[in-house]
Structures are given as C-alpha cells and as structure tokens.
Amino acid sequence: MLKELVLKCRTFRRFYEDEAVSTKDLRELVDLARLTASTANSQALKFRLCSTPEENSKVFDTLSWAGALPDWDGPEKGERPSAYIIILCDLSLGKNKLYDDGIAAQTIMLGAVEKGYGGCILGNVRRRELAEALSIDPSRYSIDLVLALGKPKEEVVLVPVKEDGDIRYYRDENQVHYVPKRTLDDIIIR
C-alpha cells in the first residue's frame, strides 16, 4: 500500500556502509524515475550512479547533511551511504528545476524503501566541486540533487509539532531521530 511506503520513506542520514546497494538496484530505481512525469515531456533528467568506495568518498566530501543539527557534521565512517544517485539536468534538453527533480527523487526514494533501503535527498551540495570530482561537464549538465542511499542504521520517528510550533527535527541521547509533523487539520485550509 502506498501509505505504508510513504510512512517508511523517512530521511535517513546514517547507514550500514558495508552493505552495498547493487548496480542492478540502482538502475531499477532510475528506471522508476524514467517513467514519471516530465515537464513538456522533455525527459531532460539524467542520472549519475556512484557505488564504489572511491566515488562515494568524492561525493560525500561535497555534501552538507543536517541544517537543524548544527553540532553534527554528517555520518561517521562506517555509517555513510553505500551508494548515491546524482540527479542532473541535461541543459541541451531543457531546464526542469522546480518539478521534475522532486518527482524523480521521491519516486526513487519510495522504490528504495520497497527494496529495503533508505536515503536522504540532499540539495546542500557544493556543485562545482562535485562536478569536478566526477568529471561532470557543467556546461552540459546541472547538478540538481544528490540522493544518498543505503541500509538505514537509525530509527526515525514522526511526532506531532509541539505547541510552540517548532518544526525542527532533533535527536535524543540514543540518536533516535524525531521529525515533527503538522496534523492533517493544520494543513487543510477551510
């Protein structure tokens, strides 16, 4: 059921790094994105798969992980993603900045959950540095999002937004990650 997938599809930032995500699984996830809607059917999104320790290290070094956790610099060695999918826009085919990236990213993440993986959609990326590290031509492709993937090594719990309205996610002393969510009545305008 879709709702079960959505509930399981949380943002995970710690993984069992030694549990690989196969190239076959990465290709199947991109194939899901390939089938989604595309602005003017331009199909301008392209994908760069990374799953070797060498490439993963290059990608990891260009990412910022959790703005609401200022004292946390991201996952430690051994807890880093075992794969990445970089969502690119082929600038010769069009520019799909606002919608296609999000549709593709969420579709990939839902597919990842179905396969037993988890992930994190990252927009805070040092794009120029990443393009250089992976030999991505910035005159041909824009780097839009980076999807970090792997077997989750943390628990993520949804909780109601507190009375003070604070929506920032947080962790407890056991590293359980809490994500405040507004109620359905709070988001429907009458």
PDB file of C-alpha atoms in Angstrom:
ATOM      1  CA  MET A   1       0.000   0.000   0.000  1.00  0.00           C
ATOM      2  CA  LEU A   2       1.297   3.460  -0.910  1.00  0.00           C
ATOM      3  CA  LYS A   3       0.651   4.996   2.519  1.00  0.00           C
ATOM      4  CA  GLU A   4       2.823   2.325   4.173  1.00  0.00           C
ATOM      5  CA  LEU A   5       5.677   3.135   1.768  1.00  0.00           C
ATOM      6  CA  VAL A   6       5.295   6.860   2.454  1.00  0.00           C
ATOM      7  CA  LEU A   7       5.367   6.270   6.226  1.00  0.00           C
ATOM      8  CA  LYS A   8       8.532   4.164   5.902  1.00  0.00           C
ATOM      9  CA  CYS A   9      10.136   6.652   3.497  1.00  0.00           C
ATOM     10  CA  ARG A  10      11.873   8.867   6.037  1.00  0.00           C
ATOM     11  CA  THR A  11      15.094  10.826   5.686  1.00  0.00           C
ATOM     12  CA  PHE A  12      17.890   8.582   6.912  1.00  0.00           C
ATOM     13  CA  ARG A  13      21.363  10.004   7.474  1.00  0.00           C
ATOM     14  CA  ARG A  14      23.171   7.002   8.986  1.00  0.00           C
ATOM     15  CA  PHE A  15      23.663   3.699   7.182  1.00  0.00           C
ATOM     16  CA  TYR A  16      25.369   0.331   7.342  1.00  0.00           C
ATOM     17  CA  GLU A  17      28.088   1.454   4.953  1.00  0.00           C
ATOM     18  CA  ASP A  18      29.396  -2.065   4.342  1.00  0.00           C
ATOM     19  CA  GLU A  19      26.006  -3.254   2.994  1.00  0.00           C
ATOM     20  CA  ALA A  20      26.223  -2.497  -0.721  1.00  0.00           C
ATOM     21  CA  VAL A  21      23.459  -1.267  -2.979  1.00  0.00           C
ATOM     22  CA  SER A  22      23.838  -3.218  -6.216  1.00  0.00           C
ATOM     23  CA  THR A  23      24.173  -1.565  -9.607  1.00  0.00           C
ATOM     24  CA  LYS A  24      21.104  -3.579 -10.625  1.00  0.00           C
ATOM     25  CA  ASP A  25      19.058  -2.000  -7.817  1.00  0.00           C
ATOM     26  CA  LEU A  26      20.355   1.493  -8.658  1.00  0.00           C
ATOM     27  CA  ARG A  27      19.400   1.010 -12.313  1.00  0.00           C
ATOM     28  CA  GLU A  28      15.925  -0.229 -11.322  1.00  0.00           C
ATOM     29  CA  LEU A  29      15.436   2.864  -9.147  1.00  0.00           C
ATOM     30  CA  VAL A  30      16.433   5.159 -12.001  1.00  0.00           C
ATOM     31  CA  ASP A  31      14.087   3.221 -14.280  1.00  0.00           C
ATOM     32  CA  LEU A  32      11.223   4.148 -11.939  1.00  0.00           C
ATOM     33  CA  ALA A  33      12.168   7.815 -12.267  1.00  0.00           C
ATOM     34  CA  ARG A  34      12.410   7.451 -16.045  1.00  0.00           C
ATOM     35  CA  LEU A  35       8.722   6.535 -16.145  1.00  0.00           C
ATOM     36  CA  THR A  36       7.487   9.563 -14.164  1.00  0.00           C
ATOM     37  CA  ALA A  37       6.024  12.790 -15.492  1.00  0.00           C
ATOM     38  CA  SER A  38       8.360  15.260 -17.171  1.00  0.00           C
ATOM     39  CA  THR A  39       7.790  18.945 -17.935  1.00  0.00           C
ATOM     40  CA  ALA A  40       6.738  19.192 -21.606  1.00  0.00           C
ATOM     41  CA  ASN A  41       7.851  15.535 -21.812  1.00  0.00           C
ATOM     42  CA  SER A  42      11.399  16.850 -22.269  1.00  0.00           C
ATOM     43  CA  GLN A  43      12.896  13.963 -20.279  1.00  0.00           C
ATOM     44  CA  ALA A  44      15.885  16.167 -19.549  1.00  0.00           C
ATOM     45  CA  LEU A  45      16.878  14.476 -16.294  1.00  0.00           C
ATOM     46  CA  LYS A  46      19.970  12.290 -16.351  1.00  0.00           C
ATOM     47  CA  PHE A  47      21.431  10.250 -13.525  1.00  0.00           C
ATOM     48  CA  ARG A  48      24.974   9.506 -12.355  1.00  0.00           C
ATOM     49  CA  LEU A  49      25.280   6.345 -10.247  1.00  0.00           C
ATOM     50  CA  CYS A  50      28.029   6.022  -7.641  1.00  0.00           C
ATOM     51  CA  SER A  51      28.582   2.914  -5.549  1.00  0.00           C
ATOM     52  CA  THR A  52      32.321   2.361  -5.239  1.00  0.00           C
ATOM     53  CA  PRO A  53      34.122   3.462  -2.074  1.00  0.00           C
ATOM     54  CA  GLU A  54      36.311   5.822  -4.137  1.00  0.00           C
ATOM     55  CA  GLU A  55      33.422   7.597  -5.854  1.00  0.00           C
ATOM     56  CA  ASN A  56      31.301   7.593  -2.699  1.00  0.00           C
ATOM     57  CA  SER A  57      34.093   9.367  -0.830  1.00  0.00           C
ATOM     58  CA  LYS A  58      34.279  12.047  -3.530  1.00  0.00           C
ATOM     59  CA  VAL A  59      30.521  12.626  -3.335  1.00  0.00           C
ATOM     60  CA  PHE A  60      30.401  12.593   0.474  1.00  0.00           C
ATOM     61  CA  ASP A  61      33.066  15.295   0.698  1.00  0.00           C
ATOM     62  CA  THR A  62      30.792  17.742  -1.206  1.00  0.00           C
ATOM     63  CA  LEU A  63      27.660  17.361   0.949  1.00  0.00           C
ATOM     64  CA  SER A  64      26.183  19.109   3.977  1.00  0.00           C
ATOM     65  CA  TRP A  65      23.922  16.851   5.980  1.00  0.00           C
ATOM     66  CA  ALA A  66      21.552  18.355   8.542  1.00  0.00           C
ATOM     67  CA  GLY A  67      20.943  22.076   8.938  1.00  0.00           C
ATOM     68  CA  ALA A  68      18.833  21.622  12.082  1.00  0.00           C
ATOM     69  CA  LEU A  69      21.634  19.670  13.762  1.00  0.00           C
ATOM     70  CA  PRO A  70      24.424  22.283  13.797  1.00  0.00           C
ATOM     71  CA  ASP A  71      26.719  20.176  16.010  1.00  0.00           C
ATOM     72  CA  TRP A  72      26.581  17.195  13.644  1.00  0.00           C
ATOM     73  CA  ASP A  73      28.871  17.084  10.602  1.00  0.00           C
ATOM     74  CA  GLY A  74      27.213  14.083   8.995  1.00  0.00           C
ATOM     75  CA  PRO A  75      27.648  10.348   9.280  1.00  0.00           C
ATOM     76  CA  GLU A  76      30.919   8.928  10.574  1.00  0.00           C
ATOM     77  CA  LYS A  77      32.984   6.423   8.601  1.00  0.00           C
ATOM     78  CA  GLY A  78      31.158   3.107   8.664  1.00  0.00           C
ATOM     79  CA  GLU A  79      27.782   4.915   8.750  1.00  0.00           C
ATOM     80  CA  ARG A  80      27.999   6.674   5.391  1.00  0.00           C
ATOM     81  CA  PRO A  81      25.830   5.850   2.371  1.00  0.00           C
ATOM     82  CA  SER A  82      26.866   2.875   0.275  1.00  0.00           C
ATOM     83  CA  ALA A  83      25.551   4.481  -2.921  1.00  0.00           C
ATOM     84  CA  TYR A  84      24.464   7.761  -4.450  1.00  0.00           C
ATOM     85  CA  ILE A  85      22.270   8.745  -7.357  1.00  0.00           C
ATOM     86  CA  ILE A  86      23.046  12.219  -8.628  1.00  0.00           C
ATOM     87  CA  ILE A  87      20.140  13.842 -10.450  1.00  0.00           C
ATOM     88  CA  LEU A  88      21.354  16.009 -13.311  1.00  0.00           C
ATOM     89  CA  CYS A  89      19.555  18.122 -15.877  1.00  0.00           C
ATOM     90  CA  ASP A  90      20.796  17.824 -19.456  1.00  0.00           C
ATOM     91  CA  LEU A  91      20.769  21.515 -20.324  1.00  0.00           C
ATOM     92  CA  SER A  92      20.579  20.767 -24.050  1.00  0.00           C
ATOM     93  CA  LEU A  93      17.143  19.185 -23.480  1.00  0.00           C
ATOM     94  CA  GLY A  94      15.562  21.701 -21.137  1.00  0.00           C
ATOM     95  CA  LYS A  95      15.515  23.030 -17.632  1.00  0.00           C
ATOM     96  CA  ASN A  96      13.288  21.207 -15.143  1.00  0.00           C
ATOM     97  CA  LYS A  97      14.400  22.824 -11.935  1.00  0.00           C
ATOM     98  CA  LEU A  98      11.217  23.072  -9.931  1.00  0.00           C
ATOM     99  CA  TYR A  99       9.189  19.937 -10.511  1.00  0.00           C
ATOM    100  CA  ASP A 100      10.860  17.062 -12.303  1.00  0.00           C
ATOM    101  CA  ASP A 101      13.712  16.747  -9.796  1.00  0.00           C
ATOM    102  CA  GLY A 102      11.319  16.378  -6.880  1.00  0.00           C
ATOM    103  CA  ILE A 103       9.068  13.915  -8.677  1.00  0.00           C
ATOM    104  CA  ALA A 104      12.052  11.773  -9.671  1.00  0.00           C
ATOM    105  CA  ALA A 105      13.708  11.976  -6.239  1.00  0.00           C
ATOM    106  CA  GLN A 106      10.596  10.975  -4.316  1.00  0.00           C
ATOM    107  CA  THR A 107       9.850   8.152  -6.746  1.00  0.00           C
ATOM    108  CA  ILE A 108      13.389   6.809  -6.326  1.00  0.00           C
ATOM    109  CA  MET A 109      13.136   7.056  -2.535  1.00  0.00           C
ATOM    110  CA  LEU A 110       9.815   5.194  -2.467  1.00  0.00           C
ATOM    111  CA  GLY A 111      11.355   2.500  -4.672  1.00  0.00           C
ATOM    112  CA  ALA A 112      14.366   2.333  -2.358  1.00  0.00           C
ATOM    113  CA  VAL A 113      12.109   1.742   0.652  1.00  0.00           C
ATOM    114  CA  GLU A 114      10.333  -1.024  -1.222  1.00  0.00           C
ATOM    115  CA  LYS A 115      13.756  -2.674  -1.744  1.00  0.00           C
ATOM    116  CA  GLY A 116      14.679  -2.357   1.948  1.00  0.00           C
ATOM    117  CA  TYR A 117      16.901   0.719   1.612  1.00  0.00           C
ATOM    118  CA  GLY A 118      16.599   4.223   2.949  1.00  0.00           C
ATOM    119  CA  GLY A 119      18.009   7.512   1.885  1.00  0.00           C
ATOM    120  CA  CYS A 120      18.399  11.235   2.106  1.00  0.00           C
ATOM    121  CA  ILE A 121      17.621  13.809  -0.590  1.00  0.00           C
ATOM    122  CA  LEU A 122      20.387  16.408  -0.451  1.00  0.00           C
ATOM    123  CA  GLY A 123      20.199  19.837  -2.026  1.00  0.00           C
ATOM    124  CA  ASN A 124      23.024  21.371   0.005  1.00  0.00           C
ATOM    125  CA  VAL A 125      25.787  20.297  -2.370  1.00  0.00           C
ATOM    126  CA  ARG A 126      28.992  22.037  -3.414  1.00  0.00           C
ATOM    127  CA  ARG A 127      28.068  21.522  -7.064  1.00  0.00           C
ATOM    128  CA  ARG A 128      31.185  22.887  -8.729  1.00  0.00           C
ATOM    129  CA  GLU A 129      33.386  20.703  -6.529  1.00  0.00           C
ATOM    130  CA  LEU A 130      31.234  17.614  -7.188  1.00  0.00           C
ATOM    131  CA  ALA A 131      31.214  18.212 -10.942  1.00  0.00           C
ATOM    132  CA  GLU A 132      34.992  18.450 -10.931  1.00  0.00           C
ATOM    133  CA  ALA A 133      35.433  15.365  -8.740  1.00  0.00           C
ATOM    134  CA  LEU A 134      33.248  13.201 -11.014  1.00  0.00           C
ATOM    135  CA  SER A 135      34.170  14.826 -14.354  1.00  0.00           C
ATOM    136  CA  ILE A 136      30.653  16.128 -14.960  1.00  0.00           C
ATOM    137  CA  ASP A 137      30.626  18.864 -17.607  1.00  0.00           C
ATOM    138  CA  PRO A 138      28.835  21.860 -16.025  1.00  0.00           C
ATOM    139  CA  SER A 139      28.210  23.432 -19.421  1.00  0.00           C
ATOM    140  CA  ARG A 140      26.168  20.360 -20.373  1.00  0.00           C
ATOM    141  CA  TYR A 141      24.649  19.252 -17.034  1.00  0.00           C
ATOM    142  CA  SER A 142      23.426  20.989 -13.909  1.00  0.00           C
ATOM    143  CA  ILE A 143      23.698  19.022 -10.688  1.00  0.00           C
ATOM    144  CA  ASP A 144      20.257  19.335  -9.156  1.00  0.00           C
ATOM    145  CA  LEU A 145      20.043  16.860  -6.249  1.00  0.00           C
ATOM    146  CA  VAL A 146      22.093  14.093  -4.669  1.00  0.00           C
ATOM    147  CA  LEU A 147      20.307  11.036  -3.295  1.00  0.00           C
ATOM    148  CA  ALA A 148      22.248   9.187  -0.592  1.00  0.00           C
ATOM    149  CA  LEU A 149      21.215   5.531  -0.310  1.00  0.00           C
ATOM    150  CA  GLY A 150      21.915   2.521   1.842  1.00  0.00           C
ATOM    151  CA  LYS A 151      20.619   0.210   4.522  1.00  0.00           C
ATOM    152  CA  PRO A 152      19.383   2.529   7.332  1.00  0.00           C
ATOM    153  CA  LYS A 153      21.210   2.397  10.658  1.00  0.00           C
ATOM    154  CA  GLU A 154      18.928   4.685  12.578  1.00  0.00           C
ATOM    155  CA  GLU A 155      15.389   4.954  13.804  1.00  0.00           C
ATOM    156  CA  VAL A 156      13.273   7.868  12.591  1.00  0.00           C
ATOM    157  CA  VAL A 157      10.083   8.658  14.497  1.00  0.00           C
ATOM    158  CA  LEU A 158       7.291  11.018  13.464  1.00  0.00           C
ATOM    159  CA  VAL A 159       5.930  13.163  16.295  1.00  0.00           C
ATOM    160  CA  PRO A 160       3.312  15.935  16.458  1.00  0.00           C
ATOM    161  CA  VAL A 161       4.529  19.523  16.191  1.00  0.00           C
ATOM    162  CA  LYS A 162       4.820  20.964  19.697  1.00  0.00           C
ATOM    163  CA  GLU A 163       2.542  23.741  20.902  1.00  0.00           C
ATOM    164  CA  ASP A 164       5.285  26.310  20.263  1.00  0.00           C
ATOM    165  CA  GLY A 165       5.140  25.413  16.543  1.00  0.00           C
ATOM    166  CA  ASP A 166       8.784  24.291  16.339  1.00  0.00           C
ATOM    167  CA  ILE A 167       9.182  22.008  13.302  1.00  0.00           C
ATOM    168  CA  ARG A 168      12.933  21.383  13.595  1.00  0.00           C
ATOM    169  CA  TYR A 169      13.925  17.744  13.676  1.00  0.00           C
ATOM    170  CA  TYR A 170      16.091  16.582  16.563  1.00  0.00           C
ATOM    171  CA  ARG A 171      17.830  13.579  18.114  1.00  0.00           C
ATOM    172  CA  ASP A 172      17.750  12.168  21.603  1.00  0.00           C
ATOM    173  CA  GLU A 173      20.652  10.770  23.611  1.00  0.00           C
ATOM    174  CA  ASN A 174      20.190   7.369  21.893  1.00  0.00           C
ATOM    175  CA  GLN A 175      20.432   9.001  18.442  1.00  0.00           C
ATOM    176  CA  VAL A 176      16.758   8.349  17.678  1.00  0.00           C
ATOM    177  CA  HIS A 177      15.811  10.961  15.079  1.00  0.00           C
ATOM    178  CA  TYR A 178      12.475  12.760  15.647  1.00  0.00           C
ATOM    179  CA  VAL A 179      10.598  14.580  12.899  1.00  0.00           C
ATOM    180  CA  PRO A 180       7.707  16.858  13.935  1.00  0.00           C
ATOM    181  CA  LYS A 181       4.727  16.773  11.543  1.00  0.00           C
ATOM    182  CA  ARG A 182       1.727  19.066  11.425  1.00  0.00           C
ATOM    183  CA  THR A 183      -1.713  17.462  11.722  1.00  0.00           C
ATOM    184  CA  LEU A 184      -3.962  16.987   8.715  1.00  0.00           C
ATOM    185  CA  ASP A 185      -6.368  19.621  10.052  1.00  0.00           C
ATOM    186  CA  ASP A 186      -3.476  22.095  10.353  1.00  0.00           C
ATOM    187  CA  ILE A 187      -2.657  21.894   6.654  1.00  0.00           C
ATOM    188  CA  ILE A 188      -6.138  21.889   5.112  1.00  0.00           C
ATOM    189  CA  ILE A 189      -7.490  25.394   4.538  1.00  0.00           C
ATOM    190  CA  ARG A 190     -11.216  25.752   5.127  1.00  0.00           C
TER     191      ARG A 190
END
